[in-house]
Amino acid sequence: MTVSGPGTPEPRPADPGASSVEQLRKDGNELFKCGDYEGALTAYTQALGLGATPQDQAILHRNRAACHLKLEDYDKAETEASKAIEKDGGDVKALYRRSQALEKLGRLDQAVLDLQRCVSLEPKNKVFQEALRNIAGQIQEKVGYMSSTDSKVEQMFQILLDPQEKGTEKKQKASQNLVVLAREDAGAEKIFRSNGVQLLQRLLDTGEPDLMLAALRTLVGICSEHQSRTVATLSVLGTRRVVSILGVENQAVSLAACHLLQVMFDALKEGVKKGFRGKEGAIIVDPARELKVLISNLLELLTEVGVSGQGRDSALTLLIKVVPRKSPKDPNNSLTLWVIDQGLKKILEVGGSVQDPPGELTVTANSRMSASILLSKLFDDLKCDAERENFHRLCENYIKSWFEGQGLAGKLRALQTVSCLLQGPCDAGNRALELSGVMESVIALCASEQEQEQLVAVEALIHAAGKARRASFITANGVSLLKDLYRRGEKDSIRIRALVGLCKLGSAGGTDFSMKQFAEGSTLKLAKQCRKWLCNDQIDAGTRRWAVEGLAYLTFDADVKEGFVEDEAALKALFQLSKSEERSVLFAVASALVNCTNSYDYEEPDPKMVELAKYAKQHVPEQHPKDKPSFVRARVKKLLAAGVVSAMTCMVKTESPVLTSSCRELLSRVFLALVEEFEDRGTVVAQGGGKALLPLALEGTDVGQTKAAQALAKLTITSNPEMTFPGERIYEVVRPLVSLLHLNCSGLQNFEALMALTNLAGISERLRQKILKERAVPMIEGYMFEEHEMIRRAATECMCNLAMSTEVQDLFEATGSDRLKLLVLYSGEDDELLRRAAAGGLAMLTSTRPSLCSRIPQVTTHWLEILQALLLSPNQELQHRGAVVVLNMVEASSEIASTLMESEMLEILSVLAKGKESPVMRAAAACLGKAVEYGLIRPSQDGK
């Protein structure tokens, strides 16, 4: 018996009593052969639900195991194979498939037992023998590795814990080796089983930064993707102890602790999803409880005195990543509700703290923004009005507790908290503004003589200015006040904030040229002052950030955009600030760049609707003359010359919650504008734009990911992908490009994605396999029927490059497939480029799969005319591709050769064979030579 591989579901003689089961199984087999593994799974599942016999059930379960192996879901593959074995203990195919799944899961000891059983059932089967040799080698290698590391682990800890070795090179090398060892799962397991966690605890207790870093990085390896080791580690070290390391003053140690906690959260959350099981398959303590204990400790850390500002920011970052649901499709938001009940006040306390002068809690310039983002994420994760009402109530009660009966200090704290809410969940901020006396206090404190009081009040006024509910109140009471503060203020910190408030109010018309809020020239004066403050490096970064905020609003005006891009000093200052520690400036920088490049969404109004609106005396938005394409292109070139790409690349690398999905979308929009012109793409690639676009295309809003993917497509089309995306990065490009093939994308995006995938598919088999794995083939096939000729042509070219893969060749060879027919017909189309692509695909397929040659005459009665037209084409490329197809057909079968030689093809080949030396001449001569060999024709007397 010959065993088919894991990807070959087997047929079975039909059972007269189960025709529907048999049909579904056959349907599943066909879908599997076409590469539609999920469709095959569905068919097999439906068959199982129709009362299949035990024998049928065994076959269906092992077929499902084959599907899961292809989909790389090895847990399910093992489960399905086990079900098949339960029905039939001697099912050798199910045993083999389970051994493959177990091997992928790292359970080699169990996999070898299944393979030994396979060999005992079929001793002569070479596939089983080879698999058993391979897995035995892996086990032997693992045993040798484990035994050799035993003494090494012990030696490393002895060196690290020896007080005599303090600060020596030997100690440094030992710590590095320990970290490297822990990166491999076998090494991490060895350290763990060698009492490693207790020894690492001793390293943490030394308080020496280098030893603490080594311990934390080693713990990352131990806990990575392993929930039982994670729970054990937390049990030994103590959750409180691990979390407290976040708050140390040493920034490197704090960040390492943050990384460790992220790894622990990932392991525990994976455990919750899998129902208390980790990859090691052990039943452990409820990970959901451990998760809550960790989160509870992080919430406690937020308001602890003595914790560093960096540590507080890291705690907020972890909460942002861990608590809210990743997808609205997940119905369970219980963790968010629990955090709101247990820790909302603590988050608001950080959001209401001030950096300067230092308060009771140490915070950084980014702490309040991080708190705002966390609050926004929590609010967005709520599902119903009752949950949102509870959030509002808790926020309002907290603000009232400070506002009422706490004196001036309490009012300042309350207003600072309102500002925090306005930057985050603005609905909650709006509700807070409606509280009795809040807005009146803002106006009153703006006139205070104390700088700190003025700062708090002016910032609250600025954040409130963008909220529609308070717009009329602020316009009536705030504009004159802001103007007065700007003109007469003695402190730049106050004047710059007042200026931003004016900028915000002055940009209410957006890009509408006809909706000017200020008198002619006033906007330009405000922008000039913003640029002046931005360039003044004597002012601290936190204050200069407000100048960028002002420009983010003012650059809606095209005159301001033009002046800004002409100011090289201002651009340089902007880019330097974007690379600084002042992370809260990122959104404002991105907004200003979107405005300067006009990369916001804009649709040209319908002329008929404009006329109708004028007739009805309705307002019609007008575009500024300097927002026309020629001006935008000039601005883009100036930004590129100033180094905008390197600045944006640094922004994308930011490990901060401030880089929100909305901020990512803005950066994606700017990148797409920068690569619009062909000649600018080299500059973008040279400054690292390709690398920066990858994370933007994989994470963020749907719009942002699509824009970044389109920018990647443009770069892939016009540059060498291996240079643009060196190393393993080139494989990361495939998924974003495939996402552009979905029907919700525009025709241009579909076309550019197909062109980019064509380039990638022509580079290597590994890239073609990656494209297949992303399930792009069915979508590409769909576009081969597209009405738009350029999209149809691009899809055909892409498919022809993919045809170099055996999986795609199998699709063309599959029984009942019309794919070959389509290529033959396209080879006879009027569109020369489409003909070239289709003929190239035919040449490739008939070379690699001779069986297809005999099917060409069956797909259409016009096949001979199409081939003759290719050979008679004035285009040398088309001639060559046609000649190769004909040569492959002649070599494949004497019957086909006979048909060809009995037609006008003989005369055409004879003429081509007498032509000048060329690939076409050689192919034609080879055809005639083969015909002579078959005895279909005779050479002329001169032997030609």
XYZ file of N, CA and C in Angstrom, residues 673-846:
522
model
N 1.011 59.960 -0.413
C 1.200 61.196 -1.181
C 2.654 61.346 -1.629
N 3.589 60.909 -0.787
C 5.020 61.048 -1.113
C 5.443 60.147 -2.268
N 4.776 58.990 -2.439
C 5.194 58.052 -3.491
C 4.312 58.164 -4.736
N 3.476 59.186 -4.778
C 2.561 59.336 -5.913
C 3.316 59.506 -7.230
N 4.373 60.313 -7.202
C 5.163 60.549 -8.409
C 6.281 59.515 -8.520
N 6.417 58.952 -9.710
C 7.402 57.892 -9.950
C 8.814 58.316 -9.541
N 9.198 59.532 -9.897
C 10.585 59.967 -9.658
C 10.902 60.190 -8.185
N 9.879 60.265 -7.329
C 10.119 60.494 -5.897
C 10.300 59.197 -5.114
N 9.963 58.075 -5.733
C 9.942 56.814 -4.976
C 11.336 56.354 -4.560
N 12.336 56.639 -5.383
C 13.700 56.280 -5.016
C 14.148 56.985 -3.750
N 13.766 58.257 -3.615
C 14.113 59.029 -2.405
C 13.456 58.418 -1.181
N 12.188 58.039 -1.315
C 11.454 57.445 -0.187
C 12.115 56.140 0.241
N 12.484 55.295 -0.719
C 13.135 54.016 -0.401
C 14.491 54.257 0.253
N 15.269 55.197 -0.298
C 16.619 55.471 0.218
C 16.601 55.943 1.662
N 15.508 56.629 2.066
C 15.420 57.153 3.435
C 14.662 56.214 4.382
N 14.438 54.964 3.943
C 13.826 53.969 4.837
C 12.321 53.922 4.801
N 11.707 54.509 3.772
C 10.249 54.529 3.707
C 9.624 53.156 3.558
N 10.277 52.259 2.790
C 9.735 50.912 2.601
C 9.613 50.171 3.916
N 10.656 50.263 4.725
C 10.656 49.588 6.030
C 9.573 50.155 6.945
N 9.388 51.472 6.903
C 8.414 52.124 7.782
C 6.978 51.798 7.378
N 6.747 51.554 6.091
C 5.385 51.300 5.616
C 4.851 49.942 6.064
N 5.733 48.974 6.277
C 5.275 47.629 6.625
C 4.425 47.589 7.892
N 4.897 48.140 9.026
C 4.032 48.121 10.221
C 2.748 48.925 10.046
N 2.792 49.988 9.236
C 1.588 50.784 9.002
C 0.556 49.988 8.211
N 1.023 49.107 7.336
C 0.115 48.302 6.519
C -0.454 47.114 7.281
N 0.156 46.780 8.412
C -0.277 45.592 9.166
C -1.053 45.927 10.430
N -1.052 47.204 10.838
C -1.734 47.575 12.086
C -2.280 48.993 11.982
N -3.483 49.189 12.459
C -4.103 50.524 12.429
C -5.529 50.460 11.946
N -6.065 51.580 11.512
C -7.423 51.606 10.978
C -7.450 50.919 9.617
N -8.634 50.514 9.163
C -8.751 49.868 7.850
C -8.276 50.804 6.741
N -8.675 52.082 6.857
C -8.274 53.068 5.847
C -6.756 53.232 5.843
N -6.175 53.351 7.040
C -4.723 53.528 7.148
C -3.952 52.346 6.579
N -4.395 51.136 6.890
C -3.718 49.946 6.374
C -3.806 49.887 4.848
N -4.972 50.265 4.310
C -5.152 50.236 2.852
C -4.243 51.262 2.177
N -4.172 52.476 2.747
C -3.305 53.517 2.172
C -1.839 53.076 2.196
N -1.409 52.503 3.316
C -0.014 52.051 3.427
C 0.255 50.904 2.459
N -0.709 49.993 2.314
C -0.548 48.874 1.379
C -0.438 49.381 -0.055
N -1.215 50.413 -0.377
C -1.136 50.969 -1.733
C 0.221 51.624 -1.975
N 0.743 52.300 -0.957
C 2.085 52.896 -1.083
C 3.134 51.800 -1.277
N 2.989 50.675 -0.551
C 3.900 49.542 -0.730
C 3.814 48.999 -2.160
N 2.589 48.936 -2.684
C 2.401 48.428 -4.048
C 3.129 49.319 -5.051
N 3.015 50.623 -4.888
C 3.681 51.552 -5.814
C 5.202 51.364 -5.782
N 5.745 51.177 -4.569
C 7.194 50.972 -4.452
C 7.609 49.642 -5.074
N 6.786 48.600 -4.863
C 7.127 47.265 -5.372
C 7.079 47.219 -6.898
N 6.181 48.014 -7.480
C 6.034 48.028 -8.944
C 7.246 48.664 -9.614
N 7.730 49.771 -9.048
C 8.716 50.590 -9.768
C 10.151 50.432 -9.281
N 10.368 49.622 -8.266
C 11.741 49.433 -7.786
C 11.996 47.945 -7.614
N 13.255 47.583 -7.450
C 13.614 46.189 -7.217
C 13.172 45.797 -5.805
N 12.170 44.911 -5.665
C 11.658 44.578 -4.327
C 12.730 44.046 -3.389
N 13.720 43.328 -3.945
C 14.766 42.762 -3.084
C 15.673 43.842 -2.512
N 15.762 44.987 -3.193
C 16.534 46.116 -2.671
C 15.680 46.955 -1.722
N 14.409 47.113 -2.077
C 13.504 47.943 -1.267
C 13.169 47.278 0.064
N 12.994 45.949 0.022
C 12.635 45.200 1.230
C 13.640 44.062 1.408
N 14.847 44.364 1.890
C 15.897 43.342 1.954
C 15.601 42.254 2.992
N 16.214 41.087 2.771
C 16.106 39.992 3.731
C 14.694 39.443 3.841
N 14.328 39.116 5.076
C 13.019 38.515 5.336
C 11.872 39.512 5.175
N 12.206 40.790 5.111
C 11.171 41.825 5.039
C 10.320 41.696 3.778
N 10.904 41.169 2.712
C 10.183 41.073 1.443
C 8.958 40.167 1.570
N 9.020 39.181 2.475
C 7.885 38.260 2.641
C 6.743 38.911 3.416
N 7.073 39.946 4.193
C 6.036 40.657 4.943
C 5.181 41.543 4.033
N 5.688 41.829 2.826
C 4.972 42.721 1.907
C 3.750 42.025 1.305
N 3.798 40.694 1.237
C 2.767 39.955 0.501
C 1.375 40.176 1.081
N 1.236 40.038 2.385
C -0.111 40.131 2.982
C -0.781 41.482 2.727
N -0.088 42.621 2.943
C -0.736 43.904 2.635
C -1.148 44.017 1.161
N -0.306 43.482 0.264
C -0.651 43.563 -1.157
C -1.893 42.726 -1.469
N -1.976 41.544 -0.886
C -3.148 40.680 -1.107
C -4.417 41.348 -0.569
N -4.278 42.112 0.522
C -5.458 42.795 1.089
C -6.066 43.793 0.100
N -5.257 44.298 -0.840
C -5.762 45.254 -1.829
C -6.574 44.576 -2.936
N -6.609 43.252 -2.942
C -7.377 42.534 -3.960
C -8.843 42.388 -3.577
N -9.182 42.741 -2.328
C -10.573 42.590 -1.896
C -11.476 43.550 -2.661
N -12.727 43.162 -2.778
C -13.670 43.911 -3.613
C -13.966 45.311 -3.089
N -13.732 45.534 -1.792
C -14.026 46.868 -1.248
C -12.935 47.885 -1.596
N -11.859 47.439 -2.245
C -10.802 48.355 -2.675
C -11.118 48.875 -4.079
N -10.509 50.009 -4.416
C -10.775 50.628 -5.719
C -10.098 49.847 -6.840
N -10.515 50.126 -8.079
C -9.905 49.470 -9.230
C -8.429 49.763 -9.337
N -8.032 51.000 -9.026
C -6.612 51.365 -9.070
C -5.821 50.552 -8.056
N -6.382 50.393 -6.852
C -5.698 49.615 -5.819
C -5.582 48.148 -6.242
N -6.662 47.593 -6.840
C -6.602 46.213 -7.344
C -5.490 46.073 -8.380
N -5.437 47.021 -9.317
C -4.460 46.969 -10.407
C -3.028 47.040 -9.872
N -2.782 47.992 -8.968
C -1.425 48.161 -8.436
C -1.001 46.942 -7.615
N -1.945 46.352 -6.887
C -1.629 45.147 -6.111
C -1.253 43.994 -7.039
N -2.003 43.828 -8.116
C -1.712 42.752 -9.074
C -0.337 42.948 -9.720
N -0.031 44.188 -10.091
C 1.275 44.473 -10.686
C 2.407 44.172 -9.700
N 2.217 44.570 -8.442
C 3.247 44.339 -7.418
C 3.418 42.848 -7.156
N 2.310 42.108 -7.065
C 2.392 40.662 -6.827
C 3.039 39.952 -8.011
N 2.815 40.466 -9.216
C 3.473 39.905 -10.404
C 4.992 39.999 -10.260
N 5.462 41.164 -9.818
C 6.907 41.341 -9.607
C 7.445 40.368 -8.569
N 6.720 40.235 -7.463
C 7.171 39.338 -6.388
C 7.154 37.883 -6.838
N 6.094 37.502 -7.561
C 5.958 36.104 -7.990
C 7.071 35.698 -8.950
N 7.680 36.666 -9.605
C 8.756 36.355 -10.536
C 10.119 36.234 -9.890
N 10.195 36.467 -8.564
C 11.505 36.493 -7.897
C 11.944 35.117 -7.413
N 11.070 34.420 -6.658
C 11.492 33.137 -6.074
C 10.286 32.265 -5.767
N 10.558 30.974 -5.640
C 9.496 30.014 -5.300
C 8.960 30.271 -3.899
N 9.840 30.684 -2.996
C 9.380 30.947 -1.624
C 8.366 32.086 -1.595
N 8.580 33.115 -2.411
C 7.611 34.216 -2.477
C 6.302 33.748 -3.112
N 6.413 32.892 -4.130
C 5.184 32.362 -4.727
C 4.401 31.546 -3.704
N 5.109 30.778 -2.895
C 4.434 29.990 -1.856
C 3.755 30.898 -0.828
N 4.407 32.000 -0.513
C 3.814 32.960 0.432
C 2.521 33.552 -0.143
N 2.522 33.871 -1.432
C 1.320 34.410 -2.086
C 0.205 33.366 -2.063
N 0.555 32.113 -2.327
C -0.444 31.033 -2.291
C -1.000 30.852 -0.891
N -0.112 30.937 0.093
C -0.540 30.757 1.484
C -1.517 31.837 1.926
N -1.380 33.034 1.360
C -2.295 34.134 1.692
C -3.607 34.034 0.904
N -3.789 32.933 0.196
C -5.033 32.634 -0.538
C -5.374 33.706 -1.568
N -4.350 34.101 -2.290
C -4.554 35.147 -3.294
C -5.038 34.596 -4.629
N -4.784 33.303 -4.889
C -5.064 32.749 -6.219
C -6.525 32.901 -6.636
N -7.517 32.550 -5.786
C -8.916 32.717 -6.220
C -9.254 34.170 -6.575
N -8.701 35.126 -5.831
C -8.977 36.531 -6.129
C -8.319 36.956 -7.444
N -7.085 36.490 -7.673
C -6.391 36.819 -8.920
C -7.166 36.238 -10.099
N -7.640 34.999 -9.953
C -8.443 34.372 -11.008
C -9.700 35.188 -11.304
N -10.315 35.699 -10.251
C -11.518 36.519 -10.431
C -11.250 37.747 -11.277
N -10.092 38.368 -11.055
C -9.759 39.583 -11.814
C -9.363 39.271 -13.260
N -9.102 38.008 -13.576
C -8.821 37.650 -14.967
C -10.081 37.781 -15.836
N -11.239 37.893 -15.201
C -12.508 38.091 -15.911
C -12.980 39.540 -15.841
N -12.177 40.412 -15.260
C -12.564 41.812 -15.066
C -12.781 42.513 -16.416
N -13.774 43.378 -16.475
C -14.060 44.111 -17.713
C -12.935 45.091 -18.063
N -12.363 45.739 -17.042
C -11.307 46.714 -17.304
C -10.080 45.993 -17.839
N -9.635 46.366 -19.034
C -8.582 45.617 -19.710
C -7.255 45.630 -18.953
N -6.943 46.738 -18.266
C -5.652 46.811 -17.565
C -5.637 45.876 -16.351
N -6.769 45.792 -15.642
C -6.859 44.895 -14.484
C -6.818 43.444 -14.971
N -7.562 43.156 -16.058
C -7.590 41.793 -16.611
C -6.183 41.363 -17.038
N -5.459 42.275 -17.669
C -4.110 41.976 -18.129
C -3.162 41.750 -16.949
N -3.260 42.613 -15.941
C -2.377 42.487 -14.767
C -2.617 41.161 -14.048
N -3.889 40.763 -13.936
C -4.216 39.495 -13.267
C -3.654 38.317 -14.053
N -3.737 38.390 -15.387
C -3.213 37.306 -16.229
C -1.693 37.211 -16.093
N -1.016 38.350 -16.086
C 0.445 38.358 -15.919
C 0.836 37.754 -14.573
N 0.079 38.118 -13.540
C 0.374 37.601 -12.196
C 0.181 36.089 -12.148
N -0.922 35.608 -12.728
C -1.185 34.175 -12.741
C -0.101 33.416 -13.503
N 0.371 34.004 -14.592
C 1.414 33.341 -15.381
C 2.721 33.215 -14.603
N 3.053 34.204 -13.793
C 4.244 34.092 -12.941
C 4.035 33.061 -11.839
N 2.820 33.021 -11.303
C 2.521 32.035 -10.256
C 2.529 30.618 -10.808
N 2.308 30.483 -12.133
C 2.245 29.153 -12.755
C 3.586 28.420 -12.686
N 4.633 29.085 -12.225
C 5.907 28.400 -12.015
C 5.851 27.481 -10.801
N 4.807 27.624 -9.957
C 4.640 26.775 -8.773
C 3.824 25.533 -9.125
N 4.219 24.406 -8.578
C 3.524 23.148 -8.896
C 2.062 23.186 -8.442
N 1.782 23.888 -7.322
C 0.397 23.958 -6.833
C -0.517 24.630 -7.859
N -0.015 25.686 -8.499
C -0.822 26.380 -9.502
C -0.920 25.524 -10.762
N 0.141 24.832 -11.097
C 0.087 23.923 -12.240
C -0.961 22.834 -12.018
N -1.059 22.371 -10.769
C -2.086 21.371 -10.434
C -3.482 21.916 -10.687
N -3.686 23.200 -10.391
C -5.002 23.815 -10.607
C -5.368 23.811 -12.086
N -4.396 24.092 -12.949
C -4.657 24.099 -14.383
C -4.900 22.688 -14.911
N -4.293 21.710 -14.238
C -4.398 20.330 -14.690
C -5.636 19.636 -14.135
N -6.283 20.258 -13.123
C -7.429 19.632 -12.457
C -8.553 19.346 -13.449
N -9.216 18.200 -13.262
C -10.324 17.808 -14.141
C -11.471 18.808 -14.022
N -12.023 19.208 -15.169
C -13.161 20.124 -15.171
C -12.800 21.580 -15.054
N -11.510 21.894 -14.991
C -11.080 23.286 -14.854
C -11.083 23.990 -16.208
N -11.558 25.240 -16.239
C -11.556 26.052 -17.460
C -10.384 27.023 -17.512
N -9.446 26.871 -16.597
C -8.342 27.826 -16.528
C -7.501 27.796 -17.809
N -7.230 26.587 -18.315
C -6.434 26.453 -19.536
C -7.161 27.096 -20.721
N -8.446 26.888 -20.789
C -9.250 27.452 -21.879
C -9.127 28.973 -21.902
N -9.175 29.577 -20.718
C -9.088 31.040 -20.633
C -7.755 31.542 -21.181
N -6.666 30.852 -20.831
C -5.348 31.274 -21.328
C -5.269 31.147 -22.847
N -5.815 30.047 -23.386
C -5.785 29.846 -24.843
C -6.561 30.957 -25.543
N -7.763 31.265 -25.018
C -8.596 32.306 -25.630
C -7.935 33.679 -25.526
N -7.323 33.973 -24.351
C -6.650 35.266 -24.182
C -5.442 35.383 -25.116
N -4.864 34.253 -25.507
C -3.725 34.287 -26.435
C -4.157 34.747 -27.825
N -5.467 34.775 -28.076
C -5.967 35.237 -29.359
C -6.685 36.569 -29.296
N -6.573 37.288 -28.164
C -7.237 38.590 -27.995
C -6.523 39.688 -28.794
N -7.202 40.826 -28.982
C -6.613 41.957 -29.701
C -5.559 42.688 -28.870
N -5.769 42.709 -27.528
C -4.840 43.398 -26.625
C -3.498 42.656 -26.640
N -2.477 43.281 -27.239
C -1.190 42.606 -27.418
C -0.528 42.241 -26.099
N -0.654 43.115 -25.104
C -0.027 42.833 -23.802
C -0.713 41.666 -23.111
N -2.052 41.582 -23.242
C -2.792 40.455 -22.669
C -2.386 39.167 -23.386
N -2.253 39.220 -24.721
C -1.826 38.045 -25.488
C -0.439 37.582 -25.037
N 0.451 38.538 -24.812
C 1.813 38.195 -24.405
C 1.817 37.471 -23.057
N 1.013 37.993 -22.119
C 0.941 37.375 -20.794
C 0.365 35.969 -20.883
N -0.765 35.825 -21.616
C -1.428 34.521 -21.707
C -0.548 33.510 -22.446
N 0.099 33.952 -23.526
C 0.969 33.046 -24.287
C 2.177 32.616 -23.448
N 2.693 33.540 -22.632
C 3.795 33.192 -21.726
C 3.364 32.130 -20.731
N 2.136 32.264 -20.215
C 1.608 31.264 -19.292
C 1.449 29.915 -19.960
N 0.948 29.912 -21.196
C 0.801 28.650 -21.937
C 2.153 27.994 -22.173
N 3.152 28.794 -22.553
C 4.496 28.258 -22.791
C 5.047 27.612 -21.521
N 4.834 28.289 -20.383
C 5.320 27.767 -19.104
C 4.608 26.456 -18.751
N 3.286 26.454 -18.845
C 2.498 25.293 -18.421
C 2.732 24.086 -19.323
N 2.800 24.316 -20.636
C 3.001 23.173 -21.544
C 4.415 22.610 -21.422
